[in-house]
mmCIF file of C-alpha atoms in Angstrom:
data_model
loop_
_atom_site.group_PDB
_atom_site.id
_atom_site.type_symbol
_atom_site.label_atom_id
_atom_site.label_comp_id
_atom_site.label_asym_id
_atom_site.label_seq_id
_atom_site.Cartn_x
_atom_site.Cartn_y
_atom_site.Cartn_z
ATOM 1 C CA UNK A 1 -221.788 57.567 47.944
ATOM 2 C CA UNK A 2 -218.500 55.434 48.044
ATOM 3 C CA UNK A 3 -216.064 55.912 51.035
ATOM 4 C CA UNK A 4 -213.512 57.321 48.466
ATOM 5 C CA UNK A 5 -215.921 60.288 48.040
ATOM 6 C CA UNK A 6 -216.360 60.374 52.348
ATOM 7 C CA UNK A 7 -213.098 60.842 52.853
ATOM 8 C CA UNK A 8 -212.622 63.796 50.254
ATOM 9 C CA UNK A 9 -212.505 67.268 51.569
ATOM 10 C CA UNK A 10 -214.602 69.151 49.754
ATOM 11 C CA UNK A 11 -212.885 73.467 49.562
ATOM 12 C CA UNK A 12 -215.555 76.025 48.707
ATOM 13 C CA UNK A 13 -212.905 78.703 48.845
ATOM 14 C CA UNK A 14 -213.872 82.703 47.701
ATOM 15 C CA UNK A 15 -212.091 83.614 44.186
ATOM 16 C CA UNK A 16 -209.941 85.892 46.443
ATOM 17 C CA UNK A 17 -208.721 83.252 48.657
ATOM 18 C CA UNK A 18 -207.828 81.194 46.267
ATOM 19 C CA UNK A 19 -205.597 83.901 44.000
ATOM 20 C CA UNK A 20 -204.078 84.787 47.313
ATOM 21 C CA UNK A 21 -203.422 81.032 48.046
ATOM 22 C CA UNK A 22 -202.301 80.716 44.495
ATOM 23 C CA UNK A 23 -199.648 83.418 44.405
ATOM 24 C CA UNK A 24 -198.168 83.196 47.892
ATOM 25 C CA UNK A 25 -196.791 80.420 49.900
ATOM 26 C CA UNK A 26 -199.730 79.186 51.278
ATOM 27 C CA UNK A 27 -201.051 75.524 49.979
ATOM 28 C CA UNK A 28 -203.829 74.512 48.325
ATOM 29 C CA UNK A 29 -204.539 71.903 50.463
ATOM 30 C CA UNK A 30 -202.241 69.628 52.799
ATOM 31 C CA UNK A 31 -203.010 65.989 54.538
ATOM 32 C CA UNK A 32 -201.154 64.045 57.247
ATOM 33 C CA UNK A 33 -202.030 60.917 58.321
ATOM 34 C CA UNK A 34 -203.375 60.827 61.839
ATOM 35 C CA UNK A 35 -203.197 56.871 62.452
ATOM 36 C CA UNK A 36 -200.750 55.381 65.220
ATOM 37 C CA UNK A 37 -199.542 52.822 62.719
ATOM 38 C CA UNK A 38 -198.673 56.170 60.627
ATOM 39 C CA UNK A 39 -196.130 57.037 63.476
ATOM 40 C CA UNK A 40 -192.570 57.659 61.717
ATOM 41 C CA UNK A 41 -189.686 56.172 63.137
ATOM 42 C CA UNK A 42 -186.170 58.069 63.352
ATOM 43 C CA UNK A 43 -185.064 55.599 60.674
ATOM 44 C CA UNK A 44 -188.269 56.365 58.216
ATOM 45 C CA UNK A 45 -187.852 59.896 58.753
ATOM 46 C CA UNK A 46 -184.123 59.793 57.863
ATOM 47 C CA UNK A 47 -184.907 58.188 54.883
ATOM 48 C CA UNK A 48 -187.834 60.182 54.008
ATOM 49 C CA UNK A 49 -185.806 63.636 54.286
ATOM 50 C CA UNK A 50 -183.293 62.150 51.976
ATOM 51 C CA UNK A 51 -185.698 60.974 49.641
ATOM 52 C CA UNK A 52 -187.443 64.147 49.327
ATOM 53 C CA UNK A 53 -183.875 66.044 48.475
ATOM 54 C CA UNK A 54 -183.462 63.284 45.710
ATOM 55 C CA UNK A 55 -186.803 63.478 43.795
ATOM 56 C CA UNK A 56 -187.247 67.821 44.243
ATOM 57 C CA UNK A 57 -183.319 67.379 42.625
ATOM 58 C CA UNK A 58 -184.969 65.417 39.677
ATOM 59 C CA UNK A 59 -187.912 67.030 39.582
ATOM 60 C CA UNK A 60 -187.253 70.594 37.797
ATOM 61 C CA UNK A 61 -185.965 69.059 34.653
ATOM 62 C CA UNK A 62 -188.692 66.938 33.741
ATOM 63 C CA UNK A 63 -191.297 67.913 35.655
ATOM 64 C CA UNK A 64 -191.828 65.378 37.587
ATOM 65 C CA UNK A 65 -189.740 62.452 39.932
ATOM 66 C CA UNK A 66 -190.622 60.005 41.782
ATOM 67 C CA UNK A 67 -188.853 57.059 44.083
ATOM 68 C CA UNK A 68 -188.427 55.254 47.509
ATOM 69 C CA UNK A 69 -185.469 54.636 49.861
ATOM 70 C CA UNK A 70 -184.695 52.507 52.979
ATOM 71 C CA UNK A 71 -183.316 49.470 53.969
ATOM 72 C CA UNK A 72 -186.714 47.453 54.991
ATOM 73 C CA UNK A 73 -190.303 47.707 54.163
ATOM 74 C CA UNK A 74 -191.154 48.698 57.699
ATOM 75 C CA UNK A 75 -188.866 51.908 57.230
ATOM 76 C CA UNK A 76 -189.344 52.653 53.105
ATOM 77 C CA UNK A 77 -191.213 56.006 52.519
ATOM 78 C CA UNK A 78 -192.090 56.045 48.488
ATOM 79 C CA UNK A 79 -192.725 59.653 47.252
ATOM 80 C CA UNK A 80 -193.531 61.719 43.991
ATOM 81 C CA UNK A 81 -193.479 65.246 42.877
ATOM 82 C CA UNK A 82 -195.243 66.413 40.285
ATOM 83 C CA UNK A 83 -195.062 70.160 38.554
ATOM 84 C CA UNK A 84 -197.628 71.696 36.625
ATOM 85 C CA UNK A 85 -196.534 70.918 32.964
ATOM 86 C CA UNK A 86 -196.969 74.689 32.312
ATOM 87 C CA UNK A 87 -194.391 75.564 35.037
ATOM 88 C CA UNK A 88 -190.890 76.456 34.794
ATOM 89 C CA UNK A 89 -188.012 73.901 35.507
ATOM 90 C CA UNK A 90 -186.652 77.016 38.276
ATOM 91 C CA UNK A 91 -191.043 77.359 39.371
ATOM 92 C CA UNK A 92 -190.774 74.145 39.707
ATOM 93 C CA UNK A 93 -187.865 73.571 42.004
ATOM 94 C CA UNK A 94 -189.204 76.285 44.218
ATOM 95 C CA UNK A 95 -192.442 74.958 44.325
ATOM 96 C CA UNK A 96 -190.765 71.204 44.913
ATOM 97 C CA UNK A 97 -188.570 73.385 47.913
ATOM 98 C CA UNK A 98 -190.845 74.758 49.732
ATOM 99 C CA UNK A 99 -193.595 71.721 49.560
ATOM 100 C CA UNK A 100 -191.067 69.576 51.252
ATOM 101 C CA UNK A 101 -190.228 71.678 53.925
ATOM 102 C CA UNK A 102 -193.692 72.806 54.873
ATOM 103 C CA UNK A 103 -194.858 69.016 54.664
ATOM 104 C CA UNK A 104 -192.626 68.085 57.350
ATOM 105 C CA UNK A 105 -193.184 70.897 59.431
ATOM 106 C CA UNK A 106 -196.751 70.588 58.975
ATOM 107 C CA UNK A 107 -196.617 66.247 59.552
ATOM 108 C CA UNK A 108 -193.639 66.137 61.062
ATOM 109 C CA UNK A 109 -194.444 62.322 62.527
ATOM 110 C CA UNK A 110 -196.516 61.066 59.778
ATOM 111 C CA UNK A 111 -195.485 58.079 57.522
ATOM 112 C CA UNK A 112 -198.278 59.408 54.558
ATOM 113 C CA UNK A 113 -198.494 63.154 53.360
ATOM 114 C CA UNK A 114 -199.721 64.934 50.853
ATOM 115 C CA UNK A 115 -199.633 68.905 49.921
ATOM 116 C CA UNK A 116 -200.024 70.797 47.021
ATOM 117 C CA UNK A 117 -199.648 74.127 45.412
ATOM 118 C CA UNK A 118 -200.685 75.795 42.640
ATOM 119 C CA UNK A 119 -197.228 74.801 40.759
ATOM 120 C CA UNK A 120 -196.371 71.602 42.042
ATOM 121 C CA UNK A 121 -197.936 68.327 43.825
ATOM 122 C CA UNK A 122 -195.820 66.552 46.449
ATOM 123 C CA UNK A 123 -197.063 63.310 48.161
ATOM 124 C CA UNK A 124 -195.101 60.673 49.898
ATOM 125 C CA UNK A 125 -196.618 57.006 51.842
ATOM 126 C CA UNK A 126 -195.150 53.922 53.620
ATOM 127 C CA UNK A 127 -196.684 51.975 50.978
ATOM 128 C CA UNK A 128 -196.080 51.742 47.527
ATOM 129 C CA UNK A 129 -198.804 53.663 45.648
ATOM 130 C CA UNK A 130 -196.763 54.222 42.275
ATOM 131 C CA UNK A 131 -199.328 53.050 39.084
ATOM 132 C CA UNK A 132 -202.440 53.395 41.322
ATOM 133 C CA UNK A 133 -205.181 55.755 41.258
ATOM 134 C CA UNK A 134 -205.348 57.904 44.479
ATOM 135 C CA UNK A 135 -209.152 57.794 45.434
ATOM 136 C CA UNK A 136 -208.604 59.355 49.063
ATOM 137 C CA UNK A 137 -207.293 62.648 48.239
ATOM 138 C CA UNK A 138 -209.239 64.941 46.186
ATOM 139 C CA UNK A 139 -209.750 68.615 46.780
ATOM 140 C CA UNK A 140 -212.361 70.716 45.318
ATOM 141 C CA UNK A 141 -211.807 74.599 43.880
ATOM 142 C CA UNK A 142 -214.694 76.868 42.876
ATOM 143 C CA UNK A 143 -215.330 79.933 41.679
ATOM 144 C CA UNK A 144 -217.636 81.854 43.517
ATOM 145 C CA UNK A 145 -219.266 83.625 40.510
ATOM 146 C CA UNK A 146 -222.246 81.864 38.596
ATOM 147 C CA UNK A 147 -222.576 81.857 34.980
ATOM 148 C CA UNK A 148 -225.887 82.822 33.257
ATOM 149 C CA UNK A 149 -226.641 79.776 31.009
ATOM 150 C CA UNK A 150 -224.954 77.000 33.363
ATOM 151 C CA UNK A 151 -226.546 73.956 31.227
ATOM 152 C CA UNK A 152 -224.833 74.813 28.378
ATOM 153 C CA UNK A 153 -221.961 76.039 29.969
ATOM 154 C CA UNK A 154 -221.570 72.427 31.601
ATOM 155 C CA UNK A 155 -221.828 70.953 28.534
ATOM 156 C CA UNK A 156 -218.572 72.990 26.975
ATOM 157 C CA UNK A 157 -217.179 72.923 29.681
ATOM 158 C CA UNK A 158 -217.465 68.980 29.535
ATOM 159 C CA UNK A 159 -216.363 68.681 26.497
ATOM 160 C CA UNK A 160 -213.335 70.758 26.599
ATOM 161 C CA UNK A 161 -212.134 69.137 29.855
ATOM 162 C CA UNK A 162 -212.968 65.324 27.857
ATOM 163 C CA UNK A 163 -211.016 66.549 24.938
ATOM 164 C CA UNK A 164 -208.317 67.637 27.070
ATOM 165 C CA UNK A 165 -208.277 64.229 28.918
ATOM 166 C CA UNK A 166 -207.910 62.103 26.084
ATOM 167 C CA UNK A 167 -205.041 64.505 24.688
ATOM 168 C CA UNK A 168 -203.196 64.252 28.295
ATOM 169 C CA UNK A 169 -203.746 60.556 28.396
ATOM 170 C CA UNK A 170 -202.597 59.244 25.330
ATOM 171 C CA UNK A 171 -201.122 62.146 23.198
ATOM 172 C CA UNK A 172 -198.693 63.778 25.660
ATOM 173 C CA UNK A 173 -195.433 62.035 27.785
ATOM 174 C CA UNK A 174 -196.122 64.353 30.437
ATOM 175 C CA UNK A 175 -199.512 63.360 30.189
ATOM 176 C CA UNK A 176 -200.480 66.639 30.225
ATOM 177 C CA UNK A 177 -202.874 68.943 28.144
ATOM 178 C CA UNK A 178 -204.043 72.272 27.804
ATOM 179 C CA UNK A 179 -206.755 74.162 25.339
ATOM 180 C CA UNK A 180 -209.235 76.676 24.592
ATOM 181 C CA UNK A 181 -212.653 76.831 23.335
ATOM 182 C CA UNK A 182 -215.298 79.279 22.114
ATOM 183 C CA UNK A 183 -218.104 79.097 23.580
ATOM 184 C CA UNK A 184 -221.252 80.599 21.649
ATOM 185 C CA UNK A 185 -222.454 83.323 24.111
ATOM 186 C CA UNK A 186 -220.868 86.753 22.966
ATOM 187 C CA UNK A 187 -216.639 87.097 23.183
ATOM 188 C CA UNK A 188 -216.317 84.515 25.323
ATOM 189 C CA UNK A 189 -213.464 81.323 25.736
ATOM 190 C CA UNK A 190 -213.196 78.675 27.784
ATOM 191 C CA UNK A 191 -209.924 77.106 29.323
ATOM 192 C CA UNK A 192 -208.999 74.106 30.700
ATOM 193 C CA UNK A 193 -206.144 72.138 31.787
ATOM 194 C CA UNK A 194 -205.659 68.230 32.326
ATOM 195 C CA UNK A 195 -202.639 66.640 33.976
ATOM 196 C CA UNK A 196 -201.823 63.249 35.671
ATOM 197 C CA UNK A 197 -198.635 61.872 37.820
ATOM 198 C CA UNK A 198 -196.620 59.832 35.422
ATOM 199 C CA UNK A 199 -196.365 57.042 37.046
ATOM 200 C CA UNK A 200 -200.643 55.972 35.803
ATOM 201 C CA UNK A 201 -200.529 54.166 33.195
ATOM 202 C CA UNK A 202 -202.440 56.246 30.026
ATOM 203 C CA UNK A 203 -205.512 54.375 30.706
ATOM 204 C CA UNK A 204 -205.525 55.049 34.552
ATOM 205 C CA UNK A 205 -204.958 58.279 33.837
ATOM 206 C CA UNK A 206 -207.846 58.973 31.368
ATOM 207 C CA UNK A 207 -209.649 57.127 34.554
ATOM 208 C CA UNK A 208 -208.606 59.517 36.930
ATOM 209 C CA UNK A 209 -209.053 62.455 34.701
ATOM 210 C CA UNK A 210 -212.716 61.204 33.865
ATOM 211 C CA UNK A 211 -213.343 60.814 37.231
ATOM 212 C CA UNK A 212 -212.258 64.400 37.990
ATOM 213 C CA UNK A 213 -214.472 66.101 34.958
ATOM 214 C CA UNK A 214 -217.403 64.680 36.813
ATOM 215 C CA UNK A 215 -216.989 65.334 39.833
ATOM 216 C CA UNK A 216 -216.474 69.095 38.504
ATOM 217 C CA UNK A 217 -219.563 68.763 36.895
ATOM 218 C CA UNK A 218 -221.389 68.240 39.687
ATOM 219 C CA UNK A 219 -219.772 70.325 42.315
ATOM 220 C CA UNK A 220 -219.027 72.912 40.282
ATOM 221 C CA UNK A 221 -222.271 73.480 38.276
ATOM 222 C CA UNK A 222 -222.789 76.642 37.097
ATOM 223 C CA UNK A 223 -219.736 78.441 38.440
ATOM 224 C CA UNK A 224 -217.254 80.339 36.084
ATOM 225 C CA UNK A 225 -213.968 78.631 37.016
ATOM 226 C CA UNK A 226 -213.453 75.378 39.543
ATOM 227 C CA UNK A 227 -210.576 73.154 39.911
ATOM 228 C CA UNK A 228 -209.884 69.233 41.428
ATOM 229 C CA UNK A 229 -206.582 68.671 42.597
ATOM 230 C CA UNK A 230 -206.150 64.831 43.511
ATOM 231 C CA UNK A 231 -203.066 62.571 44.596
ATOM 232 C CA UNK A 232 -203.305 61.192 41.142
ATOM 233 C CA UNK A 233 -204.505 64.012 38.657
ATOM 234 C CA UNK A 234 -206.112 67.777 38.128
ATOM 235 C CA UNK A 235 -208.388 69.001 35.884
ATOM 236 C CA UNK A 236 -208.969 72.753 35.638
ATOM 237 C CA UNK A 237 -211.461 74.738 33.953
ATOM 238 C CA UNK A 238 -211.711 78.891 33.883
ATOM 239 C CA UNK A 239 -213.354 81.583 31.620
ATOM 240 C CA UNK A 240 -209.956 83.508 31.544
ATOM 241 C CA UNK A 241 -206.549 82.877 30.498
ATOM 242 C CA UNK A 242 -204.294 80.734 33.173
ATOM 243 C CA UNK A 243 -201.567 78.748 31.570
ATOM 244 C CA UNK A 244 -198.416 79.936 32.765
ATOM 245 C CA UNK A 245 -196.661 79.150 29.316
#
């Protein structure tokens, strides 16, 4: 197992828990760094909270933002927010609102952070991590509920999430994709939901996003619904309707 995969959290969270996470303010899942060399300065911190106000004003009309601010290396945060590309511009700003102030009260002294919500992704570093896949933070979802046939299941599910990968990676400028399938027992669909930070490149972000469908596939096997939410991309996967738009 790689140290990438150590230093993931894995979240085996009850379908109620979640939907309660998922429509209140609570977060998904949020990270400080805990290092001394992570300490921020007065200086970092002044640039950081301007920063953040810049990007969550950018943010709501295309989705996503992303920049850095300060006069030196030693005191440059570098920060992105990304929405859901089935949210709102005004779901988004909220979202981008309320991430940055419960980041700061939640890391108040840390130079790397990263939070996110069912709408929106916020995630800020004193290096520069734009065009790079984040390995470190990945958080897992699941559905508590098992199907009956889960080989088969995996396999649509698979293939639904791969279809939806290559779509997000190379077909969309949000990278971002969404879809449906039938899947052969009785009445039942499938839905799923692939989306990367824009600043991967369309072949980092098929990467990232093939990454994610495996790991699902092997945490998640069997269950009904499951989600990964990383610093880099998402991939989602449910047996009912969730697509805000």
């Amino acid at each position: 197992m790689s140290s990438s995969r150590l230093t993931s959290s894995l979240y085996l969270l009850a379908f109620a828990l979640l939907l309660q996470n998922v429509l209140g303010t609570d977060p998904l899942f949020s990270r400080c760094s805990s290092t001394t060399n992570s300490t921020a300065t007065s200086s970092y911190k002044t640039s950081l909270n301007v920063l953040m106000g810049s990007i969550n004003q950018l943010a709501p009309a295309e989705g996503f933002a992303l920049g850095s601010l300060g006069q030196n290396n030693l005191d440059r945060p570098y920060g992105l927010v990304l929405c859901r590309g089935d949210v709102s511009p005004s779901d988004c700003r909220t979202c981008a609102v309320i991430a940055a102030r419960e980041i700061r009260k939640s890391c108040p002294n840390s130079k790397r952070a990263i939070i996110a919500y069912d709408n929106c992704l916020l995630k800020y570093s004193d290096n520069d991590f734009f065009g790079q896949i984040d390995e470190e933070n990945k958080f897992y979802l699941l559905n508590v509920n098992n199907v009956s046939n889960p080989v088969l299941f995996t396999e649509k599910t698979i293939e639904l999430l791969s279809q939806l990968a290559t779509k997000a990676s190379y077909n969309s400028k949000k990278l971002y994709a969404a879809g449906e399938m039938d899947l052969p027992e009785g009445s039942m669909k499938l839905y799923g939901m692939t989306h990367c930070t824009r600043d991967l490149s369309s072949a980092d972000c098929k990467k990232c996003l093939d990454g994610a469908i495996t790991d699902l596939s092997r945490v998640a096997y069997g269950k009904e619904g499951a989600r990964v939410v990383g610093g880099s991309c998402m991939a989602i996967y449910e047996i009912y309707p969730f697509v805000k738009a």
